[in-house]
């Protein structure tokens, strides 16, 4: 028995599958853009982290020579700040080193989406850590100067 | 009055010629960027103008060579800041830097310095691998690493000339900027390395600086 498929149906199937594949592509592009936006927002601030680290180290060396409870408390604050700045700084470099564009990989579409979702959460955390450590750093250093 | 059309044509011709000839022929030179200090010589009534210039530096390149200001002594060079894992700006800038590399590869008066701001990951072997990937001659184009604060300070010194408010926080290390430095270590131009037209201008300005003695 011959099955006859009208030309119109074939045309619609073709259009639908084309639209579907474009939709998938756009979705991956959107995920890539979301990750890069989070990265680009804070990457230019890495210089600020370095500046704060430098200032914090100078204050730390000065406080290490001082005695008394007040100096000790200040020293603890500076050490915590240096640790927070280091976490934020390392977080960004590690994320960039580890990030691979899944669009260039021979992975299933779902695996690509899953990978992007994980990486977006990672860079979102780094983004927050960078902004928070800079904000805290400025406050702490201004108070200790 | 009958000579008016002739005079008009001559004027238009002269203006067109002036526009057509390049800036070198007009005697124009590139500006010197950065702060200018006027120093008075002791005991004399003479004043000396001191321009912002790049101080000495101490870094390591992809071949483990120690690179100091001696390398660029009496040479024209371009400097930028990058890192090998950069997903966005750096590949665009590197593609444009390659244009300068290809144009001046055989010119002994010209050098290129690319400073990595990722001191955690861009070790000497990592920089070597990157240089091999780009197929560059390492005597011409030095990929540099060193002490973190030293590199960030260097970035400020190169790009402070382009920042209107030096105290403002900015992405001077990750701006895609390329600095053009003359034989005396003075900054003569800052270009956006992500823009083809800006790098076209950079190449023209390098030619102009190479003619300056």
PDB file of C-alpha atoms in Angstrom, chain B residues 40-195:
ATOM      1  CA  UNK B  40      63.762  74.124  36.780  1.00  0.00           C
ATOM      2  CA  UNK B  41      67.498  73.613  36.504  1.00  0.00           C
ATOM      3  CA  UNK B  42      69.225  74.562  39.771  1.00  0.00           C
ATOM      4  CA  UNK B  43      71.103  77.829  39.572  1.00  0.00           C
ATOM      5  CA  UNK B  44      69.954  78.525  36.050  1.00  0.00           C
ATOM      6  CA  UNK B  45      66.950  80.252  34.616  1.00  0.00           C
ATOM      7  CA  UNK B  46      66.277  77.279  32.341  1.00  0.00           C
ATOM      8  CA  UNK B  47      63.173  75.122  32.419  1.00  0.00           C
ATOM      9  CA  UNK B  48      63.129  71.529  31.250  1.00  0.00           C
ATOM     10  CA  UNK B  49      59.977  69.679  30.140  1.00  0.00           C
ATOM     11  CA  UNK B  50      59.873  66.063  31.353  1.00  0.00           C
ATOM     12  CA  UNK B  51      57.316  63.753  29.738  1.00  0.00           C
ATOM     13  CA  UNK B  52      55.706  60.668  31.313  1.00  0.00           C
ATOM     14  CA  UNK B  53      57.792  57.663  30.309  1.00  0.00           C
ATOM     15  CA  UNK B  54      57.898  53.955  31.091  1.00  0.00           C
ATOM     16  CA  UNK B  55      60.195  53.156  33.992  1.00  0.00           C
ATOM     17  CA  UNK B  56      62.419  50.107  34.209  1.00  0.00           C
ATOM     18  CA  UNK B  57      60.786  46.701  34.409  1.00  0.00           C
ATOM     19  CA  UNK B  58      61.917  43.174  35.167  1.00  0.00           C
ATOM     20  CA  UNK B  59      59.961  40.328  33.596  1.00  0.00           C
ATOM     21  CA  UNK B  60      60.423  36.847  32.077  1.00  0.00           C
ATOM     22  CA  UNK B  61      59.437  35.871  28.544  1.00  0.00           C
ATOM     23  CA  UNK B  62      58.263  32.606  26.980  1.00  0.00           C
ATOM     24  CA  UNK B  63      61.871  31.454  26.485  1.00  0.00           C
ATOM     25  CA  UNK B  64      62.759  32.152  30.147  1.00  0.00           C
ATOM     26  CA  UNK B  65      64.754  35.227  29.110  1.00  0.00           C
ATOM     27  CA  UNK B  66      64.900  38.060  31.628  1.00  0.00           C
ATOM     28  CA  UNK B  67      63.352  41.091  29.909  1.00  0.00           C
ATOM     29  CA  UNK B  68      64.160  44.587  31.148  1.00  0.00           C
ATOM     30  CA  UNK B  69      64.005  48.060  29.653  1.00  0.00           C
ATOM     31  CA  UNK B  70      67.385  47.367  28.007  1.00  0.00           C
ATOM     32  CA  UNK B  71      65.567  45.269  25.396  1.00  0.00           C
ATOM     33  CA  UNK B  72      63.565  48.246  24.147  1.00  0.00           C
ATOM     34  CA  UNK B  73      66.359  50.799  24.466  1.00  0.00           C
ATOM     35  CA  UNK B  74      66.209  53.029  21.376  1.00  0.00           C
ATOM     36  CA  UNK B  75      63.452  50.881  19.863  1.00  0.00           C
ATOM     37  CA  UNK B  76      59.822  51.456  19.067  1.00  0.00           C
ATOM     38  CA  UNK B  77      57.481  48.972  20.668  1.00  0.00           C
ATOM     39  CA  UNK B  78      53.863  48.147  21.283  1.00  0.00           C
ATOM     40  CA  UNK B  79      52.591  46.774  24.601  1.00  0.00           C
ATOM     41  CA  UNK B  80      49.386  45.070  25.604  1.00  0.00           C
ATOM     42  CA  UNK B  81      47.954  43.004  28.482  1.00  0.00           C
ATOM     43  CA  UNK B  82      46.322  39.625  27.969  1.00  0.00           C
ATOM     44  CA  UNK B  83      46.030  36.081  29.325  1.00  0.00           C
ATOM     45  CA  UNK B  84      46.040  32.787  27.487  1.00  0.00           C
ATOM     46  CA  UNK B  85      42.659  31.560  28.732  1.00  0.00           C
ATOM     47  CA  UNK B  86      40.833  34.786  27.833  1.00  0.00           C
ATOM     48  CA  UNK B  87      37.531  33.864  26.184  1.00  0.00           C
ATOM     49  CA  UNK B  88      36.501  37.255  24.789  1.00  0.00           C
ATOM     50  CA  UNK B  89      38.729  40.284  24.121  1.00  0.00           C
ATOM     51  CA  UNK B  90      42.236  38.761  23.923  1.00  0.00           C
ATOM     52  CA  UNK B  91      41.749  36.560  20.829  1.00  0.00           C
ATOM     53  CA  UNK B  92      40.459  39.643  18.946  1.00  0.00           C
ATOM     54  CA  UNK B  93      43.420  41.745  20.083  1.00  0.00           C
ATOM     55  CA  UNK B  94      45.919  38.970  19.302  1.00  0.00           C
ATOM     56  CA  UNK B  95      44.539  38.685  15.752  1.00  0.00           C
ATOM     57  CA  UNK B  96      45.159  42.425  15.311  1.00  0.00           C
ATOM     58  CA  UNK B  97      48.597  42.260  16.976  1.00  0.00           C
ATOM     59  CA  UNK B  98      49.528  39.590  14.432  1.00  0.00           C
ATOM     60  CA  UNK B  99      49.068  42.202  11.695  1.00  0.00           C
ATOM     61  CA  UNK B 100      51.758  44.366  13.310  1.00  0.00           C
ATOM     62  CA  UNK B 101      53.960  41.304  13.817  1.00  0.00           C
ATOM     63  CA  UNK B 102      53.696  40.276  10.166  1.00  0.00           C
ATOM     64  CA  UNK B 103      54.359  43.813   8.913  1.00  0.00           C
ATOM     65  CA  UNK B 104      57.452  44.471  11.057  1.00  0.00           C
ATOM     66  CA  UNK B 105      58.781  40.952  11.587  1.00  0.00           C
ATOM     67  CA  UNK B 106      62.070  41.813   9.884  1.00  0.00           C
ATOM     68  CA  UNK B 107      62.441  45.323  11.299  1.00  0.00           C
ATOM     69  CA  UNK B 108      65.136  45.385  14.015  1.00  0.00           C
ATOM     70  CA  UNK B 109      63.895  48.733  15.352  1.00  0.00           C
ATOM     71  CA  UNK B 110      60.544  47.310  16.415  1.00  0.00           C
ATOM     72  CA  UNK B 111      59.526  44.957  19.254  1.00  0.00           C
ATOM     73  CA  UNK B 112      56.261  43.702  20.768  1.00  0.00           C
ATOM     74  CA  UNK B 113      55.588  43.067  24.476  1.00  0.00           C
ATOM     75  CA  UNK B 114      52.470  41.202  25.636  1.00  0.00           C
ATOM     76  CA  UNK B 115      52.110  41.022  29.414  1.00  0.00           C
ATOM     77  CA  UNK B 116      50.017  38.242  30.922  1.00  0.00           C
ATOM     78  CA  UNK B 117      47.865  39.362  33.854  1.00  0.00           C
ATOM     79  CA  UNK B 118      47.121  35.744  34.820  1.00  0.00           C
ATOM     80  CA  UNK B 119      50.197  35.025  36.913  1.00  0.00           C
ATOM     81  CA  UNK B 120      48.539  31.950  38.443  1.00  0.00           C
ATOM     82  CA  UNK B 121      48.195  30.016  35.206  1.00  0.00           C
ATOM     83  CA  UNK B 122      50.371  31.677  32.553  1.00  0.00           C
ATOM     84  CA  UNK B 123      53.683  30.137  33.506  1.00  0.00           C
ATOM     85  CA  UNK B 124      56.681  30.231  31.146  1.00  0.00           C
ATOM     86  CA  UNK B 125      55.726  26.830  29.589  1.00  0.00           C
ATOM     87  CA  UNK B 126      52.118  28.037  29.153  1.00  0.00           C
ATOM     88  CA  UNK B 127      53.349  31.179  27.376  1.00  0.00           C
ATOM     89  CA  UNK B 128      55.715  29.095  25.238  1.00  0.00           C
ATOM     90  CA  UNK B 129      52.829  26.866  24.186  1.00  0.00           C
ATOM     91  CA  UNK B 130      50.751  29.941  23.304  1.00  0.00           C
ATOM     92  CA  UNK B 131      53.636  31.393  21.248  1.00  0.00           C
ATOM     93  CA  UNK B 132      54.024  28.104  19.387  1.00  0.00           C
ATOM     94  CA  UNK B 133      50.297  28.038  18.672  1.00  0.00           C
ATOM     95  CA  UNK B 134      50.537  31.538  17.181  1.00  0.00           C
ATOM     96  CA  UNK B 135      53.732  30.579  15.274  1.00  0.00           C
ATOM     97  CA  UNK B 136      55.593  33.717  16.330  1.00  0.00           C
ATOM     98  CA  UNK B 137      59.298  34.486  16.367  1.00  0.00           C
ATOM     99  CA  UNK B 138      60.098  34.881  20.025  1.00  0.00           C
ATOM    100  CA  UNK B 139      62.855  37.473  19.487  1.00  0.00           C
ATOM    101  CA  UNK B 140      60.311  39.869  18.060  1.00  0.00           C
ATOM    102  CA  UNK B 141      57.234  39.216  20.203  1.00  0.00           C
ATOM    103  CA  UNK B 142      57.820  38.625  23.895  1.00  0.00           C
ATOM    104  CA  UNK B 143      55.009  37.111  25.973  1.00  0.00           C
ATOM    105  CA  UNK B 144      55.773  38.178  29.518  1.00  0.00           C
ATOM    106  CA  UNK B 145      55.086  37.076  33.050  1.00  0.00           C
ATOM    107  CA  UNK B 146      56.417  38.226  36.405  1.00  0.00           C
ATOM    108  CA  UNK B 147      55.447  39.389  39.857  1.00  0.00           C
ATOM    109  CA  UNK B 148      51.705  40.144  39.988  1.00  0.00           C
ATOM    110  CA  UNK B 149      51.794  43.676  41.428  1.00  0.00           C
ATOM    111  CA  UNK B 150      54.664  44.640  39.121  1.00  0.00           C
ATOM    112  CA  UNK B 151      52.595  43.658  36.060  1.00  0.00           C
ATOM    113  CA  UNK B 152      49.479  45.486  37.270  1.00  0.00           C
ATOM    114  CA  UNK B 153      51.583  48.584  38.008  1.00  0.00           C
ATOM    115  CA  UNK B 154      53.030  48.355  34.495  1.00  0.00           C
ATOM    116  CA  UNK B 155      49.503  48.303  33.051  1.00  0.00           C
ATOM    117  CA  UNK B 156      48.678  51.475  34.948  1.00  0.00           C
ATOM    118  CA  UNK B 157      51.813  53.178  33.662  1.00  0.00           C
ATOM    119  CA  UNK B 158      51.056  52.314  30.041  1.00  0.00           C
ATOM    120  CA  UNK B 159      47.392  53.211  30.123  1.00  0.00           C
ATOM    121  CA  UNK B 160      47.275  56.018  32.684  1.00  0.00           C
ATOM    122  CA  UNK B 161      47.808  58.341  29.737  1.00  0.00           C
ATOM    123  CA  UNK B 162      44.464  57.287  28.313  1.00  0.00           C
ATOM    124  CA  UNK B 163      42.496  57.458  31.557  1.00  0.00           C
ATOM    125  CA  UNK B 164      40.907  60.818  32.255  1.00  0.00           C
ATOM    126  CA  UNK B 165      40.579  60.230  35.982  1.00  0.00           C
ATOM    127  CA  UNK B 166      43.531  58.144  37.227  1.00  0.00           C
ATOM    128  CA  UNK B 167      41.829  57.469  40.567  1.00  0.00           C
ATOM    129  CA  UNK B 168      38.748  55.974  38.924  1.00  0.00           C
ATOM    130  CA  UNK B 169      38.574  52.190  39.008  1.00  0.00           C
ATOM    131  CA  UNK B 170      38.913  50.878  35.530  1.00  0.00           C
ATOM    132  CA  UNK B 171      39.675  47.861  33.465  1.00  0.00           C
ATOM    133  CA  UNK B 172      43.072  49.071  32.355  1.00  0.00           C
ATOM    134  CA  UNK B 173      44.391  45.514  32.376  1.00  0.00           C
ATOM    135  CA  UNK B 174      41.562  44.081  30.341  1.00  0.00           C
ATOM    136  CA  UNK B 175      40.566  46.836  28.002  1.00  0.00           C
ATOM    137  CA  UNK B 176      41.997  45.476  24.754  1.00  0.00           C
ATOM    138  CA  UNK B 177      44.205  48.542  24.592  1.00  0.00           C
ATOM    139  CA  UNK B 178      47.547  48.616  22.793  1.00  0.00           C
ATOM    140  CA  UNK B 179      50.126  51.244  23.773  1.00  0.00           C
ATOM    141  CA  UNK B 180      52.633  52.594  21.250  1.00  0.00           C
ATOM    142  CA  UNK B 181      55.940  53.603  22.829  1.00  0.00           C
ATOM    143  CA  UNK B 182      58.753  55.582  21.223  1.00  0.00           C
ATOM    144  CA  UNK B 183      62.544  55.226  21.394  1.00  0.00           C
ATOM    145  CA  UNK B 184      62.655  57.324  24.595  1.00  0.00           C
ATOM    146  CA  UNK B 185      60.036  55.183  26.387  1.00  0.00           C
ATOM    147  CA  UNK B 186      57.310  57.811  25.941  1.00  0.00           C
ATOM    148  CA  UNK B 187      53.736  56.806  25.119  1.00  0.00           C
ATOM    149  CA  UNK B 188      52.743  58.157  21.731  1.00  0.00           C
ATOM    150  CA  UNK B 189      49.355  56.511  21.257  1.00  0.00           C
ATOM    151  CA  UNK B 190      46.748  54.198  22.765  1.00  0.00           C
ATOM    152  CA  UNK B 191      44.666  52.107  20.361  1.00  0.00           C
ATOM    153  CA  UNK B 192      41.685  49.819  20.769  1.00  0.00           C
ATOM    154  CA  UNK B 193      43.059  46.436  19.745  1.00  0.00           C
ATOM    155  CA  UNK B 194      39.595  45.049  19.116  1.00  0.00           C
ATOM    156  CA  UNK B 195      38.914  47.532  16.279  1.00  0.00           C
TER     157      UNK B 195
END
